[in-house]
PDB file of C-alpha atoms in Angstrom:
ATOM      1  CA  UNK B   1       0.000   0.000   0.000  1.00 32.00           C
ATOM      2  CA  UNK B   2       1.364   3.376  -0.858  1.00 37.00           C
ATOM      3  CA  UNK B   3       0.378   6.926  -0.267  1.00 40.00           C
ATOM      4  CA  UNK B   4       1.841  10.330  -0.779  1.00 45.00           C
ATOM      5  CA  UNK B   5       3.885  11.230   2.295  1.00 47.00           C
ATOM      6  CA  UNK B   6       2.537  14.184   4.224  1.00 56.00           C
ATOM      7  CA  UNK B   7      -0.468  14.673   1.948  1.00 76.00           C
ATOM      8  CA  UNK B   8      -3.370  14.997   4.332  1.00 88.00           C
ATOM      9  CA  UNK B   9      -5.367  18.060   5.274  1.00 93.00           C
ATOM     10  CA  UNK B  10      -5.359  19.295   8.847  1.00 92.00           C
ATOM     11  CA  UNK B  11      -8.250  17.671  10.686  1.00 93.00           C
ATOM     12  CA  UNK B  12      -9.355  21.044  12.067  1.00 90.00           C
ATOM     13  CA  UNK B  13      -9.719  22.412   8.520  1.00 92.00           C
ATOM     14  CA  UNK B  14     -12.228  19.736   7.468  1.00 94.00           C
ATOM     15  CA  UNK B  15     -15.989  19.943   7.617  1.00 94.00           C
ATOM     16  CA  UNK B  16     -17.974  16.902   8.735  1.00 93.00           C
ATOM     17  CA  UNK B  17     -18.920  16.231   5.115  1.00 94.00           C
ATOM     18  CA  UNK B  18     -15.300  16.412   3.987  1.00 95.00           C
ATOM     19  CA  UNK B  19     -14.224  13.996   6.737  1.00 95.00           C
ATOM     20  CA  UNK B  20     -16.866  11.508   5.693  1.00 95.00           C
ATOM     21  CA  UNK B  21     -15.862  11.807   2.033  1.00 96.00           C
ATOM     22  CA  UNK B  22     -12.085  11.414   2.424  1.00 96.00           C
ATOM     23  CA  UNK B  23     -10.473   8.075   1.625  1.00 96.00           C
ATOM     24  CA  UNK B  24      -9.882   6.215   4.881  1.00 96.00           C
ATOM     25  CA  UNK B  25      -6.080   6.263   4.621  1.00 94.00           C
ATOM     26  CA  UNK B  26      -6.046  10.031   4.045  1.00 94.00           C
ATOM     27  CA  UNK B  27      -8.394  10.676   6.953  1.00 96.00           C
ATOM     28  CA  UNK B  28      -6.292   8.356   9.121  1.00 96.00           C
ATOM     29  CA  UNK B  29      -3.206  10.428   8.327  1.00 94.00           C
ATOM     30  CA  UNK B  30      -5.099  13.613   9.253  1.00 95.00           C
ATOM     31  CA  UNK B  31      -6.262  12.020  12.504  1.00 95.00           C
ATOM     32  CA  UNK B  32      -2.754  10.801  13.313  1.00 94.00           C
ATOM     33  CA  UNK B  33      -1.221  14.211  12.661  1.00 91.00           C
ATOM     34  CA  UNK B  34      -3.830  15.770  14.955  1.00 92.00           C
ATOM     35  CA  UNK B  35      -3.369  13.187  17.699  1.00 92.00           C
ATOM     36  CA  UNK B  36       0.423  12.978  17.736  1.00 88.00           C
ATOM     37  CA  UNK B  37       2.226  16.261  18.077  1.00 77.00           C
ATOM     38  CA  UNK B  38       6.050  16.261  18.064  1.00 67.00           C
ATOM     39  CA  UNK B  39       7.483  16.806  21.529  1.00 63.00           C
ATOM     40  CA  UNK B  40       4.197  16.200  23.361  1.00 69.00           C
ATOM     41  CA  UNK B  41       5.078  12.675  24.507  1.00 72.00           C
ATOM     42  CA  UNK B  42       2.517   9.898  24.383  1.00 81.00           C
ATOM     43  CA  UNK B  43      -0.999  11.113  23.688  1.00 89.00           C
ATOM     44  CA  UNK B  44      -4.113   9.740  25.336  1.00 88.00           C
ATOM     45  CA  UNK B  45      -6.794   8.753  22.840  1.00 91.00           C
ATOM     46  CA  UNK B  46      -9.412   9.277  25.556  1.00 89.00           C
ATOM     47  CA  UNK B  47      -8.293  12.876  26.148  1.00 88.00           C
ATOM     48  CA  UNK B  48      -8.027  13.590  22.427  1.00 91.00           C
ATOM     49  CA  UNK B  49     -11.498  12.181  21.764  1.00 92.00           C
ATOM     50  CA  UNK B  50     -13.037  14.568  24.311  1.00 92.00           C
ATOM     51  CA  UNK B  51     -12.063  17.498  22.097  1.00 90.00           C
ATOM     52  CA  UNK B  52     -13.164  15.713  18.943  1.00 92.00           C
ATOM     53  CA  UNK B  53     -16.571  14.915  20.450  1.00 92.00           C
ATOM     54  CA  UNK B  54     -16.993  18.523  21.581  1.00 92.00           C
ATOM     55  CA  UNK B  55     -16.129  19.830  18.109  1.00 89.00           C
ATOM     56  CA  UNK B  56     -18.266  17.312  16.182  1.00 90.00           C
ATOM     57  CA  UNK B  57     -21.034  16.263  18.573  1.00 87.00           C
ATOM     58  CA  UNK B  58     -23.702  17.295  16.071  1.00 91.00           C
ATOM     59  CA  UNK B  59     -22.052  15.514  13.152  1.00 93.00           C
ATOM     60  CA  UNK B  60     -22.472  11.744  13.505  1.00 95.00           C
ATOM     61  CA  UNK B  61     -21.011  11.153  10.026  1.00 95.00           C
ATOM     62  CA  UNK B  62     -17.779  12.866  11.099  1.00 95.00           C
ATOM     63  CA  UNK B  63     -17.624  10.891  14.357  1.00 95.00           C
ATOM     64  CA  UNK B  64     -18.177   7.649  12.453  1.00 96.00           C
ATOM     65  CA  UNK B  65     -15.417   8.468   9.960  1.00 97.00           C
ATOM     66  CA  UNK B  66     -13.004   9.451  12.739  1.00 96.00           C
ATOM     67  CA  UNK B  67     -13.844   6.254  14.634  1.00 96.00           C
ATOM     68  CA  UNK B  68     -13.055   4.224  11.516  1.00 97.00           C
ATOM     69  CA  UNK B  69      -9.775   6.086  11.050  1.00 97.00           C
ATOM     70  CA  UNK B  70      -8.660   5.436  14.637  1.00 96.00           C
ATOM     71  CA  UNK B  71      -9.590   1.754  14.303  1.00 97.00           C
ATOM     72  CA  UNK B  72      -7.644   1.567  11.013  1.00 96.00           C
ATOM     73  CA  UNK B  73      -4.569   3.138  12.642  1.00 96.00           C
ATOM     74  CA  UNK B  74      -4.688   0.570  15.429  1.00 95.00           C
ATOM     75  CA  UNK B  75      -5.392  -2.354  13.108  1.00 95.00           C
ATOM     76  CA  UNK B  76      -2.463  -1.429  10.859  1.00 95.00           C
ATOM     77  CA  UNK B  77      -0.294  -1.085  13.997  1.00 94.00           C
ATOM     78  CA  UNK B  78       0.483   2.537  13.252  1.00 95.00           C
ATOM     79  CA  UNK B  79      -0.765   3.461  16.712  1.00 94.00           C
ATOM     80  CA  UNK B  80       0.140   1.047  19.490  1.00 93.00           C
ATOM     81  CA  UNK B  81      -0.434   1.080  23.234  1.00 90.00           C
ATOM     82  CA  UNK B  82       2.305   2.854  25.162  1.00 90.00           C
ATOM     83  CA  UNK B  83       2.714   0.425  28.037  1.00 87.00           C
ATOM     84  CA  UNK B  84       5.259   2.657  29.724  1.00 85.00           C
ATOM     85  CA  UNK B  85       2.994   5.702  29.978  1.00 79.00           C
ATOM     86  CA  UNK B  86       0.514   4.515  32.584  1.00 71.00           C
ATOM     87  CA  UNK B  87      -2.361   2.178  33.225  1.00 68.00           C
ATOM     88  CA  UNK B  88      -5.163   4.711  32.765  1.00 72.00           C
ATOM     89  CA  UNK B  89      -5.844   7.018  29.857  1.00 66.00           C
ATOM     90  CA  UNK B  90      -5.494   4.871  26.722  1.00 84.00           C
ATOM     91  CA  UNK B  91      -1.958   6.153  26.032  1.00 90.00           C
ATOM     92  CA  UNK B  92      -0.632   5.429  22.569  1.00 92.00           C
ATOM     93  CA  UNK B  93       2.531   5.963  20.596  1.00 92.00           C
ATOM     94  CA  UNK B  94       3.550   5.909  16.987  1.00 92.00           C
ATOM     95  CA  UNK B  95       4.959   2.504  16.069  1.00 94.00           C
ATOM     96  CA  UNK B  96       8.118   2.035  14.020  1.00 93.00           C
ATOM     97  CA  UNK B  97       5.867   0.967  11.155  1.00 92.00           C
ATOM     98  CA  UNK B  98       3.783   4.108  11.676  1.00 93.00           C
ATOM     99  CA  UNK B  99       6.863   6.312  11.549  1.00 91.00           C
ATOM    100  CA  UNK B 100       7.789   4.681   8.221  1.00 91.00           C
ATOM    101  CA  UNK B 101       4.262   5.303   6.905  1.00 92.00           C
ATOM    102  CA  UNK B 102       4.457   8.977   7.844  1.00 88.00           C
ATOM    103  CA  UNK B 103       7.917   9.265   6.332  1.00 88.00           C
ATOM    104  CA  UNK B 104       7.436   7.512   2.990  1.00 88.00           C
ATOM    105  CA  UNK B 105       3.813   6.472   2.727  1.00 85.00           C
ATOM    106  CA  UNK B 106       4.407   2.724   2.630  1.00 83.00           C
ATOM    107  CA  UNK B 107       2.989  -0.035   4.802  1.00 81.00           C
ATOM    108  CA  UNK B 108       3.405  -3.773   4.594  1.00 73.00           C
ATOM    109  CA  UNK B 109       0.283  -5.636   3.463  1.00 76.00           C
ATOM    110  CA  UNK B 110      -2.402  -5.980   6.146  1.00 72.00           C
ATOM    111  CA  UNK B 111      -2.397  -9.382   7.685  1.00 63.00           C
TER     112      UNK B 111
END
C-alpha cells in the first residue's frame, strides 16, 4: 500500500462532510497528525477524543469516519499502546511501522 507522504489536510480544517468523504487512509493520516504532536510525549486517545466529540457532537457522520480512522490506525499497527505511559488514559505511541508510513507512505500488506 502506498500513499503520498505528508499529503493529508489538517483535521481542524475539514468539515464533517469532507471527513466523511475522504479516503480512509487520508483521513487516518489527518487524525494521526492531529493526535500525535512532536514533543508532546505519548498522547491519550481518551483525552483527544473529548475534544473531537466537543467539536463534532452534532455531526455523527464525522464521528463515524473518525472512529473508523482510529480503528484503522490501530489495526495497521500505526498506533500502538504505550505500556510505559501509565495504566489509565489509553496512552498510545507511533509505532516504528507508523513512523515509516508517515515518512514515505508505505505499509506492509495488512495481515
